[in-house]
Amino acid sequence: MNNIDLKFMFKDTECVRMQSGKYSCVIAPKLGAAVLRLRDEENGIEVFRYRDDCTLKTINKAREIWGLPTLFLPNRFDKGIIKTSDAVYQMPVNEKKLDNFIHGWVHKREHEIECYSTQDKKVVLVTSYTFDKNDEMYSYFPVDFKISYTFTLSENGLLQEIYLTNNSDKALPVSICTHTCLNAPMCDGGREESMRMCVPIIEKCELDKRCLPTEKLLPLKKKDLEYKEGTKMPTLHNISNDMYTAGMNKLDGKDFYGSYVVDTDNGHKVCNEVSKEFKFWNMWNDKGNKGYFCPEPMTAMINSPNLSLPNEVSGYEEITKGHTFKCWQRFFTE
């Protein structure tokens, strides 16, 4: 079965519901085109953070921690400053305790549905948001751009392709991440304590007390190796901004550029394959007692435009007018 419902009411808002094979998903263009739900109906696996009794009001209070929100400009910027090759921008400080600007704003904007299609083995939805002088953030960041997402649901899971295009004469900084909120437990009737996370990491990016990089890359310690070895329990203890450089993983004996979580009680997996543009992983679980956790793929380090590190180390990029940056990720279950 492959179908799409463009007027699916979910949490009192009009969303898009897609179905293909064993998967169903709900995408909310009105809420930053976040994927509010992705479910393996056949195996009873809830991929993203979801609660039947959660209201739209609750989601709107903190869109960063529900489903799959895409953040641009993401992470933290020291004192709200963003330095590019041709300008310095002063963003509002919205993380008061640490004196940073955090998360960006596109996940809070209503996206347009550009097109959609239903084919034999897949369903496709394209959404976009155009940032210009009509946005309230333009006074802080007068750089026109368009960001669009192509969602493809098929028997291979949910593929999200992200396109960022510079519509300005100024340099557009590129730093994208998804605040991937995975459900815990992942299986219907499952146990959080049976879950283990595997993330392919190489070096730890040391952070200071304000969660900003010190620019030191550290060798992995015993606790860090739990991610790499797939023995890390993702919840029931505190994980607070563990940031690492990304490497190649293995899945079913094959190279796999991504992370996965396994329920050791039944062997089911939730897998997140990402494109090579994602050079870092940041792990966070909101103290570990909220029933979700976030292995976040990032194209660049936290505060990357302001670091003295070479771009090939920090992951920071810029694009000029008319150019488009593309990255992608795919979620599937086993």
Coordinates of C-alpha atoms in Angstrom, one line a residue:
M1 CA 0.0 0.0 0.0
N2 CA 1.4 3.4 -1.0
N3 CA -0.7 6.5 -0.3
I4 CA -0.6 10.0 0.9
D5 CA -3.2 12.1 2.8
L6 CA -2.5 15.9 2.6
K7 CA -5.2 16.8 5.1
F8 CA -4.6 14.4 7.9
M9 CA -5.5 15.9 11.2
F10 CA -2.9 15.1 13.8
K11 CA -2.7 16.8 17.2
D12 CA -5.2 19.3 16.1
T13 CA -3.2 20.5 13.1
E14 CA -3.4 19.6 9.4
C15 CA -0.5 17.3 8.5
V16 CA 0.6 14.9 5.8
R17 CA 0.3 11.2 6.4
M18 CA 2.3 8.9 4.1
Q19 CA 2.2 5.1 4.0
S20 CA 4.4 2.7 2.1
G21 CA 5.0 -1.0 2.8
K22 CA 5.4 -1.5 6.6
Y23 CA 6.0 2.2 7.3
S24 CA 3.7 5.1 8.1
C25 CA 4.8 8.6 8.9
V26 CA 3.3 12.0 9.7
I27 CA 4.9 15.2 8.5
A28 CA 3.8 18.6 9.7
P29 CA 4.6 21.4 7.1
K30 CA 3.0 23.9 9.5
L31 CA 5.5 23.0 12.2
G32 CA 8.7 23.4 10.3
A33 CA 8.1 20.3 8.2
A34 CA 9.1 18.1 11.2
V35 CA 8.5 14.4 11.0
L36 CA 6.2 14.0 14.0
R37 CA 5.9 10.3 13.7
L38 CA 7.5 7.4 11.9
R39 CA 6.3 3.9 12.7
D40 CA 7.0 0.4 11.6
E41 CA 3.5 -1.0 11.7
E42 CA 4.5 -4.5 11.0
N43 CA 6.9 -4.8 14.0
G44 CA 5.4 -2.3 16.3
I45 CA 8.4 0.0 16.3
E46 CA 8.0 3.7 17.2
V47 CA 11.0 5.5 15.7
F48 CA 10.6 9.1 16.9
R49 CA 9.5 10.4 20.2
Y50 CA 5.7 10.1 20.4
R51 CA 3.0 10.1 23.0
D52 CA -0.7 9.6 22.3
D53 CA -1.7 12.1 25.0
C54 CA 0.8 14.8 23.9
T55 CA -0.9 17.9 22.7
L56 CA 0.0 20.4 20.0
K57 CA 0.5 23.0 22.7
T58 CA 3.2 20.8 24.3
I59 CA 5.0 20.3 21.0
N60 CA 4.9 24.0 20.3
K61 CA 6.6 24.8 23.6
A62 CA 9.7 23.0 22.5
R63 CA 9.6 21.8 18.8
E64 CA 13.3 20.8 19.1
I65 CA 12.5 17.8 21.2
W66 CA 9.6 16.1 19.3
G67 CA 10.1 13.9 16.2
L68 CA 12.6 14.9 13.6
P69 CA 13.1 18.7 13.5
T70 CA 15.7 20.1 11.1
L71 CA 17.8 22.9 12.6
F72 CA 19.4 25.8 10.7
L73 CA 21.4 27.6 11.9
P74 CA 21.8 25.0 14.6
N75 CA 23.7 24.3 17.8
R76 CA 25.2 27.2 19.7
F77 CA 26.9 30.4 18.8
D78 CA 29.0 32.2 21.4
K79 CA 27.2 35.3 22.6
G80 CA 25.0 35.1 19.5
I81 CA 27.8 36.1 17.1
I82 CA 28.1 34.4 13.7
K83 CA 31.2 35.4 11.7
T84 CA 31.3 34.7 8.0
S85 CA 33.9 35.6 5.4
D86 CA 32.1 38.8 4.5
A87 CA 30.1 39.9 7.6
V88 CA 29.5 39.5 11.3
Y89 CA 25.9 38.9 12.5
Q90 CA 24.6 39.5 16.1
M91 CA 21.9 37.0 16.8
P92 CA 19.6 37.2 19.9
V93 CA 20.9 35.3 22.9
N94 CA 18.1 32.8 23.6
E95 CA 20.1 30.4 25.8
K96 CA 20.4 32.8 28.7
K97 CA 22.3 30.6 31.2
L98 CA 25.1 29.9 28.8
D99 CA 25.0 33.2 26.9
N100 CA 24.5 31.6 23.4
F101 CA 22.2 31.7 20.4
I102 CA 20.8 28.2 19.9
H103 CA 18.8 26.1 17.4
G104 CA 18.0 28.6 14.6
W105 CA 14.4 29.2 13.4
V106 CA 13.4 27.2 10.3
H107 CA 12.0 24.5 12.5
K108 CA 9.5 27.1 13.8
R109 CA 8.3 28.3 10.4
E110 CA 5.4 27.1 8.3
H111 CA 6.7 25.3 5.2
E112 CA 4.9 25.2 1.8
I113 CA 4.0 21.9 0.1
E114 CA 5.7 22.2 -3.3
C115 CA 4.7 18.9 -4.8
Y116 CA 3.9 15.3 -4.0
S117 CA 3.5 12.0 -5.8
T118 CA 2.5 8.4 -5.2
Q119 CA 4.3 5.8 -7.2
D120 CA 4.3 2.0 -7.3
K121 CA 6.9 1.5 -4.5
K122 CA 7.2 4.9 -2.9
V123 CA 5.5 8.1 -1.8
V124 CA 7.2 11.5 -2.2
L125 CA 6.6 14.9 -0.5
V126 CA 8.5 18.1 -1.1
T127 CA 8.3 21.0 1.3
S128 CA 10.1 24.3 1.5
Y129 CA 10.6 27.5 3.4
T130 CA 12.0 30.8 1.8
F131 CA 13.7 33.2 4.2
D132 CA 13.6 36.8 3.3
K133 CA 12.9 40.3 4.7
N134 CA 9.4 39.2 5.7
D135 CA 10.8 37.0 8.5
E136 CA 11.3 38.6 11.9
M137 CA 14.8 37.1 12.1
Y138 CA 15.9 39.1 9.0
S139 CA 16.9 42.1 11.0
Y140 CA 19.5 39.9 12.7
F141 CA 20.5 37.8 9.7
P142 CA 19.8 39.6 6.3
V143 CA 20.9 36.7 4.1
D144 CA 18.1 35.4 1.8
F145 CA 17.9 31.6 1.4
K146 CA 15.6 28.8 0.7
I147 CA 15.6 25.4 2.5
S148 CA 13.6 22.5 1.1
Y149 CA 13.1 18.9 2.1
T150 CA 12.2 15.9 -0.1
F151 CA 10.7 13.1 1.9
T152 CA 10.6 9.7 0.3
L153 CA 8.8 6.8 2.1
S154 CA 9.3 3.3 0.7
E155 CA 10.0 -0.2 1.7
N156 CA 13.6 1.1 2.4
G157 CA 12.3 3.5 5.1
L158 CA 12.1 7.3 5.2
L159 CA 14.7 9.2 3.2
Q160 CA 15.0 12.9 3.9
E161 CA 17.0 15.0 1.4
I162 CA 17.8 18.6 2.5
Y163 CA 18.6 21.4 0.0
L164 CA 19.9 24.8 1.2
T165 CA 20.1 27.5 -1.5
N166 CA 21.7 30.9 -1.2
N167 CA 19.4 33.6 -2.7
S168 CA 21.6 36.5 -1.4
D169 CA 24.7 38.3 -2.6
K170 CA 26.3 37.6 0.8
A171 CA 28.0 34.4 1.9
L172 CA 25.6 31.9 3.5
P173 CA 27.0 29.9 6.4
V174 CA 26.3 26.2 6.2
S175 CA 25.7 24.3 9.4
I176 CA 22.8 21.8 9.5
C177 CA 21.7 19.2 12.0
T178 CA 18.6 17.3 12.9
H179 CA 17.6 17.1 16.5
T180 CA 16.8 13.4 16.1
C181 CA 14.5 12.5 19.0
L182 CA 14.3 8.7 19.1
N183 CA 11.6 7.0 21.2
A184 CA 12.4 5.0 24.3
P185 CA 11.4 2.3 24.4
M186 CA 11.4 1.8 20.6
C187 CA 9.3 -1.3 20.5
D188 CA 5.7 -1.6 21.7
G189 CA 5.8 -3.1 25.2
G190 CA 9.6 -2.9 25.2
R191 CA 12.0 -1.9 28.0
E192 CA 14.3 1.2 28.0
E193 CA 17.0 -0.8 29.8
S194 CA 17.2 -3.3 26.9
M195 CA 18.2 -0.6 24.4
R196 CA 21.8 -0.1 23.2
M197 CA 23.1 2.6 20.9
C198 CA 26.0 2.3 18.3
V199 CA 27.5 5.5 17.0
P200 CA 30.7 5.5 14.8
I201 CA 32.9 8.0 16.5
I202 CA 36.6 8.8 16.1
E203 CA 37.7 11.6 18.4
K204 CA 35.9 13.6 21.1
C205 CA 35.3 17.3 20.6
E206 CA 36.0 18.8 24.0
L207 CA 33.4 21.3 25.2
D208 CA 33.7 24.0 27.8
K209 CA 31.2 24.8 30.6
R210 CA 29.1 26.8 28.1
C211 CA 28.9 23.8 25.8
L212 CA 31.2 25.4 23.2
P213 CA 34.2 23.7 21.6
T214 CA 37.6 24.3 23.1
E215 CA 39.0 23.3 19.7
K216 CA 40.7 20.3 21.2
L217 CA 40.1 16.8 19.7
L218 CA 40.6 14.1 22.4
P219 CA 41.2 10.4 22.1
L220 CA 38.3 8.2 23.2
K221 CA 38.1 7.1 26.8
K222 CA 36.3 4.0 28.1
K223 CA 32.9 5.7 28.3
D224 CA 33.3 7.1 24.8
L225 CA 34.1 3.7 23.4
E226 CA 30.6 2.4 24.6
Y227 CA 29.2 4.4 21.7
K228 CA 31.6 2.9 19.2
E229 CA 31.2 -0.6 20.5
G230 CA 27.4 -0.5 20.6
T231 CA 27.1 -1.0 24.4
K232 CA 25.9 2.5 25.3
M233 CA 22.5 2.6 27.0
P234 CA 20.8 5.7 25.5
T235 CA 18.5 6.6 28.5
L236 CA 18.1 6.1 32.2
H237 CA 21.3 8.1 32.8
N238 CA 22.4 11.6 31.8
I239 CA 24.0 12.2 28.4
S240 CA 24.8 15.9 28.0
N241 CA 26.3 17.0 24.7
D242 CA 28.8 14.3 23.9
M243 CA 30.2 15.6 20.6
Y244 CA 32.5 13.5 18.3
T245 CA 33.9 13.4 14.9
A246 CA 32.2 10.8 12.7
G247 CA 33.6 7.6 11.2
M248 CA 32.4 4.5 9.3
N249 CA 30.2 2.0 11.1
K250 CA 29.3 -1.6 10.4
L251 CA 25.8 -2.9 10.0
D252 CA 25.1 -6.6 9.2
G253 CA 28.8 -7.0 8.3
K254 CA 28.8 -4.1 5.7
D255 CA 30.1 -0.6 5.8
F256 CA 27.4 1.8 7.1
Y257 CA 27.8 5.5 7.5
G258 CA 25.4 6.1 10.3
S259 CA 24.2 5.1 13.8
Y260 CA 21.7 2.5 15.0
V261 CA 19.9 1.4 18.2
V262 CA 19.0 -2.2 19.0
D263 CA 16.5 -3.7 21.4
T264 CA 18.5 -6.5 22.9
D265 CA 15.4 -8.3 24.0
N266 CA 14.2 -9.0 20.4
G267 CA 17.0 -7.8 18.1
H268 CA 15.0 -5.1 16.4
K269 CA 17.0 -2.1 15.2
V270 CA 16.3 1.5 14.3
C271 CA 18.9 2.7 11.9
N272 CA 19.9 6.2 10.8
E273 CA 22.1 6.3 7.7
V274 CA 23.5 9.8 6.8
S275 CA 25.4 11.3 3.9
K276 CA 29.1 12.1 4.2
E277 CA 28.3 15.8 4.6
F278 CA 27.4 14.9 8.2
K279 CA 30.8 14.9 9.9
F280 CA 29.9 15.0 13.5
W281 CA 27.6 13.4 16.1
N282 CA 26.3 15.0 19.2
M283 CA 24.5 12.9 21.8
W284 CA 22.0 14.3 24.4
N285 CA 19.1 12.7 26.3
D286 CA 17.6 15.5 28.4
K287 CA 18.8 13.9 31.6
G288 CA 17.7 10.4 30.4
N289 CA 14.4 10.3 32.2
K290 CA 12.0 11.7 29.5
G291 CA 11.6 8.6 27.3
Y292 CA 13.7 9.8 24.4
F293 CA 17.3 10.5 23.3
C294 CA 19.0 12.4 20.5
P295 CA 21.9 11.1 18.4
E296 CA 22.2 14.2 16.3
P297 CA 24.1 14.2 13.0
M298 CA 25.8 17.5 12.3
T299 CA 27.5 18.9 9.2
A300 CA 29.7 21.1 11.4
M301 CA 30.9 21.6 14.9
I302 CA 29.0 23.7 17.4
N303 CA 30.0 27.4 17.0
S304 CA 31.8 26.5 13.8
P305 CA 31.8 29.9 12.0
N306 CA 33.7 31.4 15.0
L307 CA 36.3 28.8 15.5
S308 CA 40.0 29.2 14.5
L309 CA 40.1 25.6 13.3
P310 CA 40.5 25.0 9.5
N311 CA 37.1 24.4 7.8
E312 CA 38.1 20.8 6.9
V313 CA 38.4 20.2 10.7
S314 CA 35.4 22.1 11.9
G315 CA 33.1 21.1 9.0
Y316 CA 32.1 24.8 8.4
E317 CA 31.1 25.8 4.9
E318 CA 29.8 28.8 3.0
I319 CA 27.9 28.9 -0.3
T320 CA 27.6 31.9 -2.6
K321 CA 24.5 33.2 -4.5
G322 CA 22.7 30.6 -6.6
H323 CA 24.6 27.6 -5.1
T324 CA 22.9 24.8 -3.2
F325 CA 24.2 22.6 -0.4
K326 CA 22.7 19.1 -0.2
C327 CA 22.7 16.4 2.5
W328 CA 20.5 13.5 3.3
Q329 CA 19.6 10.8 5.8
R330 CA 17.5 7.7 5.9
F331 CA 15.7 6.0 8.8
F332 CA 14.7 2.3 8.6
T333 CA 14.1 -0.6 10.9
E334 CA 15.4 -4.2 11.0

